Coordinates of N, CA, C and O in Angstrom, one line a residue:
R1 N 97.7 -15.7 -0.3 CA 96.8 -15.9 0.8 C 96.3 -17.3 0.6 O 95.9 -17.8 -0.5
R2 N 95.9 -18.0 1.7 CA 95.2 -19.3 1.5 C 93.9 -19.0 2.3 O 93.8 -18.5 3.5
Y3 N 92.7 -19.5 1.8 CA 91.4 -19.4 2.4 C 90.9 -20.7 2.5 O 90.8 -21.5 1.5
D4 N 90.4 -21.0 3.6 CA 89.8 -22.4 3.9 C 88.3 -22.0 4.2 O 87.9 -21.3 5.3
I5 N 87.4 -22.7 3.5 CA 86.0 -22.4 3.7 C 85.4 -23.7 4.1 O 85.3 -24.7 3.6
Y6 N 84.8 -23.6 5.4 CA 84.1 -24.7 6.0 C 82.6 -24.8 5.8 O 82.0 -23.9 6.2
L7 N 82.2 -25.6 5.0 CA 80.8 -25.7 4.6 C 80.1 -27.0 5.2 O 80.6 -28.1 5.1
P8 N 78.9 -26.8 5.8 CA 78.1 -27.8 6.4 C 77.5 -28.8 5.3 O 77.1 -28.1 4.2
I9 N 77.4 -30.0 5.6 CA 76.8 -30.9 4.5 C 75.2 -31.1 4.7 O 74.5 -31.6 3.9
T10 N 74.7 -30.4 5.9 CA 73.3 -30.4 6.1 C 73.0 -29.0 6.7 O 73.7 -28.3 7.2
F11 N 71.7 -28.7 6.3 CA 71.1 -27.4 6.9 C 70.9 -27.6 8.4 O 70.9 -28.7 8.9
N12 N 70.6 -26.5 9.0 CA 70.4 -26.7 10.5 C 69.2 -27.5 10.9 O 69.3 -28.1 12.0
D13 N 68.3 -27.8 10.0 CA 67.1 -28.6 10.3 C 67.4 -30.1 10.0 O 66.5 -30.9 10.0
G14 N 68.6 -30.3 9.5 CA 69.0 -31.8 9.2 C 68.9 -32.1 7.8 O 69.3 -33.2 7.4
R15 N 68.2 -31.3 6.9 CA 68.1 -31.6 5.5 C 69.5 -31.5 4.9 O 70.3 -30.7 5.3
R16 N 69.7 -32.5 4.0 CA 71.1 -32.6 3.3 C 71.1 -31.4 2.3 O 70.2 -31.0 1.5
V17 N 72.3 -30.7 2.2 CA 72.5 -29.5 1.4 C 72.6 -30.2 -0.1 O 73.4 -31.2 -0.3
P18 N 71.9 -29.6 -1.1 CA 71.9 -30.2 -2.4 C 73.3 -30.0 -3.0 O 74.0 -29.0 -2.8
D19 N 73.7 -31.0 -3.9 CA 74.9 -30.9 -4.5 C 75.2 -29.7 -5.3 O 76.3 -29.1 -5.4
G20 N 74.1 -29.2 -5.9 CA 74.2 -28.0 -6.7 C 74.7 -26.7 -6.0 O 75.5 -25.9 -6.5
K21 N 74.5 -26.7 -4.6 CA 75.0 -25.5 -3.8 C 76.6 -25.6 -3.7 O 77.2 -24.6 -3.8
F22 N 77.0 -26.9 -3.5 CA 78.5 -27.0 -3.5 C 79.2 -26.8 -4.9 O 80.2 -26.2 -5.0
R23 N 78.5 -27.3 -5.9 CA 79.0 -27.0 -7.3 C 79.1 -25.5 -7.5 O 80.1 -25.1 -8.2
A24 N 78.1 -24.8 -7.2 CA 78.2 -23.3 -7.4 C 79.4 -22.7 -6.7 O 80.0 -21.8 -7.2
V25 N 79.6 -23.1 -5.4 CA 80.7 -22.6 -4.7 C 81.9 -22.9 -5.3 O 82.9 -22.0 -5.5
K26 N 82.1 -24.2 -5.8 CA 83.3 -24.6 -6.5 C 83.6 -23.7 -7.7 O 84.7 -23.2 -8.0
R27 N 82.5 -23.5 -8.5 CA 82.6 -22.7 -9.8 C 83.1 -21.3 -9.4 O 84.0 -20.8 -10.1
G28 N 82.5 -20.7 -8.5 CA 82.9 -19.3 -8.1 C 84.3 -19.3 -7.6 O 85.0 -18.2 -8.0
L29 N 84.7 -20.2 -6.8 CA 86.1 -20.2 -6.3 C 87.1 -20.4 -7.5 O 88.1 -19.7 -7.5
V30 N 86.8 -21.4 -8.3 CA 87.7 -21.6 -9.4 C 87.8 -20.4 -10.4 O 88.8 -20.0 -10.9
A31 N 86.7 -19.7 -10.6 CA 86.6 -18.5 -11.4 C 87.5 -17.4 -10.9 O 88.1 -16.7 -11.6
R32 N 87.4 -17.3 -9.5 CA 88.1 -16.2 -8.8 C 89.6 -16.5 -8.7 O 90.5 -15.6 -8.9
F33 N 90.0 -17.7 -8.3 CA 91.3 -18.0 -7.8 C 92.1 -19.0 -8.8 O 93.3 -19.2 -8.7
G34 N 91.3 -19.5 -9.8 CA 91.9 -20.4 -10.8 C 92.1 -21.9 -10.3 O 92.7 -22.6 -11.2
G35 N 91.8 -22.1 -9.1 CA 91.8 -23.4 -8.7 C 91.2 -23.7 -7.3 O 90.8 -22.7 -6.7
L36 N 91.3 -25.0 -6.9 CA 90.5 -25.3 -5.6 C 90.9 -26.7 -5.2 O 91.1 -27.6 -6.0
T37 N 91.1 -26.8 -3.9 CA 91.2 -28.3 -3.3 C 90.1 -28.4 -2.3 O 89.8 -27.4 -1.6
M38 N 89.4 -29.5 -2.3 CA 88.3 -29.8 -1.4 C 88.2 -31.3 -1.0 O 88.8 -32.2 -1.6
Q39 N 87.5 -31.5 0.2 CA 87.2 -32.8 0.6 C 86.0 -33.2 -0.2 O 85.2 -32.5 -0.6
Q40 N 85.9 -34.7 -0.2 CA 84.7 -35.2 -0.8 C 83.6 -35.2 0.3 O 83.9 -35.4 1.5
R41 N 82.3 -35.1 -0.1 CA 81.3 -35.1 0.8 C 81.1 -36.3 1.6 O 80.6 -36.3 2.8
R42 N 81.6 -37.3 1.2 CA 81.4 -38.6 1.8 C 82.4 -38.9 3.0 O 82.4 -39.8 3.8
F43 N 83.5 -37.9 3.1 CA 84.5 -38.0 4.2 C 84.4 -36.6 4.9 O 85.4 -35.9 4.9
P44 N 83.3 -36.2 5.5 CA 83.2 -34.9 6.2 C 84.1 -34.9 7.5 O 84.3 -36.0 8.1
L45 N 84.4 -33.7 8.0 CA 85.0 -33.5 9.3 C 83.8 -33.3 10.3 O 82.8 -32.8 9.8
H46 N 84.1 -33.5 11.4 CA 83.1 -33.2 12.5 C 83.5 -31.9 13.1 O 84.7 -31.9 13.8
G47 N 82.6 -31.0 13.2 CA 83.0 -29.6 13.8 C 82.0 -29.4 15.0 O 80.7 -29.7 14.9
I48 N 82.6 -28.9 16.0 CA 81.7 -28.5 17.1 C 82.0 -27.1 17.6 O 83.2 -26.7 17.6
W49 N 81.0 -26.2 17.8 CA 81.3 -24.9 18.3 C 80.3 -24.5 19.3 O 79.1 -24.9 19.2
Q50 N 80.8 -23.6 20.2 CA 79.8 -23.2 21.3 C 79.3 -21.8 20.9 O 79.9 -20.8 20.6
G51 N 77.9 -21.8 20.9 CA 77.2 -20.5 20.6 C 77.0 -19.8 22.0 O 77.4 -20.2 23.0
A52 N 76.2 -18.8 21.9 CA 75.9 -18.0 23.1 C 75.1 -18.8 24.1 O 75.3 -18.7 25.3
T53 N 74.2 -19.6 23.6 CA 73.2 -20.4 24.5 C 73.3 -21.9 24.4 O 72.7 -22.5 25.2
R54 N 74.0 -22.3 23.3 CA 74.0 -23.9 23.1 C 75.1 -24.2 22.3 O 75.9 -23.4 21.8
M55 N 75.5 -25.5 22.3 CA 76.6 -26.2 21.6 C 76.1 -26.7 20.3 O 75.0 -27.2 20.1
Y56 N 76.8 -26.4 19.2 CA 76.4 -26.8 17.7 C 77.4 -27.8 17.4 O 78.6 -27.8 17.6
S57 N 76.8 -28.8 16.5 CA 77.7 -29.8 15.9 C 77.3 -29.9 14.5 O 76.0 -30.0 14.2
D58 N 78.4 -29.9 13.6 CA 78.1 -30.0 12.2 C 79.0 -31.1 11.6 O 80.1 -31.3 12.2
Q59 N 78.7 -31.6 10.4 CA 79.6 -32.2 9.6 C 79.9 -31.3 8.5 O 79.0 -30.7 7.9
V60 N 81.2 -31.1 8.2 CA 81.6 -30.1 7.3 C 82.6 -30.6 6.3 O 83.3 -31.6 6.5
I61 N 82.7 -30.0 5.1 CA 83.8 -30.2 4.3 C 84.6 -28.9 4.2 O 84.1 -27.8 4.4
V62 N 85.8 -28.9 3.7 CA 86.7 -27.7 3.6 C 87.1 -27.6 2.2 O 87.6 -28.5 1.5
M63 N 86.8 -26.3 1.7 CA 87.3 -26.0 0.3 C 88.4 -25.1 0.7 O 88.3 -24.0 1.3
T64 N 89.5 -25.2 -0.1 CA 90.8 -24.4 0.0 C 91.1 -23.8 -1.3 O 91.2 -24.4 -2.3
A65 N 91.3 -22.5 -1.2 CA 91.5 -21.6 -2.4 C 92.9 -20.9 -2.1 O 93.0 -20.4 -1.0
L66 N 93.8 -21.0 -3.0 CA 95.0 -20.2 -2.9 C 95.1 -19.0 -3.7 O 94.6 -19.1 -5.0
D67 N 95.4 -17.8 -3.2 CA 95.3 -16.6 -3.9 C 96.7 -16.0 -4.1 O 97.4 -15.7 -3.1
F68 N 97.2 -16.1 -5.4 CA 98.6 -15.6 -5.6 C 98.6 -14.1 -6.0 O 99.7 -13.7 -6.3
R69 N 97.5 -13.5 -5.8 CA 97.5 -12.0 -6.2 C 98.0 -11.3 -5.1 O 98.2 -11.8 -4.0
T70 N 98.2 -10.0 -5.3 CA 98.8 -9.1 -4.3 C 97.8 -8.4 -3.4 O 98.1 -7.7 -2.6
G71 N 96.6 -8.8 -3.6 CA 95.4 -8.2 -2.8 C 94.2 -8.1 -3.5 O 94.0 -8.6 -4.6
G72 N 93.2 -7.7 -2.8 CA 91.9 -7.4 -3.4 C 90.8 -8.5 -3.2 O 89.7 -8.4 -3.7
S73 N 91.2 -9.6 -2.6 CA 90.4 -10.7 -2.3 C 89.5 -10.6 -1.0 O 88.4 -11.3 -0.9
S74 N 89.9 -9.7 -0.2 CA 89.1 -9.5 1.2 C 87.6 -9.2 0.8 O 86.7 -9.8 1.4
R75 N 87.3 -8.3 -0.1 CA 85.9 -7.9 -0.4 C 85.3 -9.2 -1.0 O 84.1 -9.4 -0.7
F76 N 85.9 -9.9 -1.9 CA 85.3 -11.0 -2.4 C 84.9 -12.1 -1.4 O 83.8 -12.6 -1.4
I77 N 85.8 -12.4 -0.5 CA 85.6 -13.3 0.6 C 84.5 -12.7 1.4 O 83.6 -13.5 2.0
A78 N 84.4 -11.5 1.9 CA 83.3 -10.9 2.7 C 82.0 -11.1 2.1 O 81.1 -11.5 2.6
E79 N 81.9 -10.8 0.8 CA 80.7 -11.0 0.0 C 80.4 -12.5 -0.2 O 79.1 -12.9 -0.1
L80 N 81.2 -13.3 -0.4 CA 81.0 -14.8 -0.5 C 80.6 -15.2 0.9 O 79.5 -16.0 0.8
K81 N 81.0 -14.8 2.0 CA 80.5 -15.3 3.3 C 79.0 -14.9 3.5 O 78.1 -15.8 4.0
K82 N 78.6 -13.7 3.1 CA 77.2 -13.3 3.2 C 76.4 -14.2 2.4 O 75.3 -14.6 2.9
R83 N 76.8 -14.6 1.1 CA 76.0 -15.4 0.3 C 75.9 -16.8 0.9 O 74.9 -17.4 0.8
L84 N 77.0 -17.3 1.4 CA 77.0 -18.7 2.0 C 76.1 -18.8 3.1 O 75.4 -19.8 3.2
L85 N 76.2 -17.8 4.1 CA 75.3 -17.9 5.4 C 73.8 -18.0 4.8 O 73.0 -18.8 5.4
E86 N 73.4 -17.3 3.7 CA 72.0 -17.4 3.3 C 71.8 -18.7 2.6 O 70.7 -19.4 2.8
Q87 N 72.6 -19.0 1.6 CA 72.4 -20.2 0.7 C 72.4 -21.5 1.6 O 71.8 -22.5 1.2
F88 N 73.3 -21.6 2.6 CA 73.5 -22.7 3.4 C 72.6 -22.7 4.6 O 72.7 -23.6 5.6
E89 N 71.8 -21.6 4.8 CA 70.9 -21.4 5.9 C 71.7 -21.6 7.3 O 71.2 -22.3 8.1
Q90 N 72.7 -20.9 7.5 CA 73.6 -21.0 8.6 C 73.6 -19.8 9.5 O 73.5 -18.7 9.0
L91 N 73.9 -19.9 10.9 CA 74.0 -18.7 11.7 C 75.5 -18.3 11.5 O 75.8 -17.1 11.7
E92 N 76.5 -19.3 11.2 CA 77.8 -18.8 11.0 C 78.5 -19.9 10.0 O 78.1 -21.0 10.0
I93 N 79.4 -19.4 9.3 CA 80.3 -20.2 8.4 C 81.7 -19.7 8.6 O 82.0 -18.5 8.5
L94 N 82.6 -20.7 8.8 CA 83.9 -20.4 9.2 C 84.8 -20.2 7.9 O 84.8 -21.1 7.0
I95 N 85.4 -19.1 7.8 CA 86.4 -18.9 6.7 C 87.6 -18.4 7.3 O 87.7 -17.3 8.0
T96 N 88.7 -19.1 7.0 CA 90.0 -18.7 7.6 C 90.8 -18.1 6.5 O 90.8 -18.6 5.3
E97 N 91.7 -17.2 6.9 CA 92.7 -16.7 5.9 C 94.0 -16.7 6.4 O 94.3 -16.4 7.7
S98 N 95.1 -17.2 5.7 CA 96.4 -17.3 6.2 C 97.4 -16.9 5.2 O 97.1 -17.0 4.0
P99 N 98.6 -16.4 5.5 CA 99.6 -16.1 4.6 C 100.0 -17.3 3.8 O 99.9 -18.4 4.5
L100 N 100.4 -17.2 2.7 CA 100.9 -18.4 1.8 C 102.3 -18.1 1.4 O 102.7 -17.1 0.8
R101 N 103.1 -19.1 1.6 CA 104.5 -19.2 1.1 C 104.7 -20.4 0.3 O 104.5 -21.5 0.7
V102 N 105.0 -20.2 -0.9 CA 105.1 -21.3 -1.8 C 106.7 -21.6 -2.2 O 107.4 -20.6 -2.3
H103 N 107.0 -22.7 -2.1 CA 108.5 -23.2 -2.4 C 108.5 -23.9 -3.8 O 107.6 -24.5 -4.2

């Protein structure tokens, strides 16, 4: 499986997310999956999403982890998302999962 984790570079109030929070996520993903690919913070993507009552705009980086195991990561990802919502002070954090085929 491939997991793409979209993390904002600022909190909702505009404060910059400290580097330590990103380092902690990186360490956790490397410990779980054995590796990680990510964007640098100075080259963020611009994300826009429509909430129930307003439009949101974020600058985000994407961390990608590849899982070559036969399963068991769904619980890890669900728990990770809960922690990230709290640590990054967000209403939502996008994590996508897709099948992985390696050649």
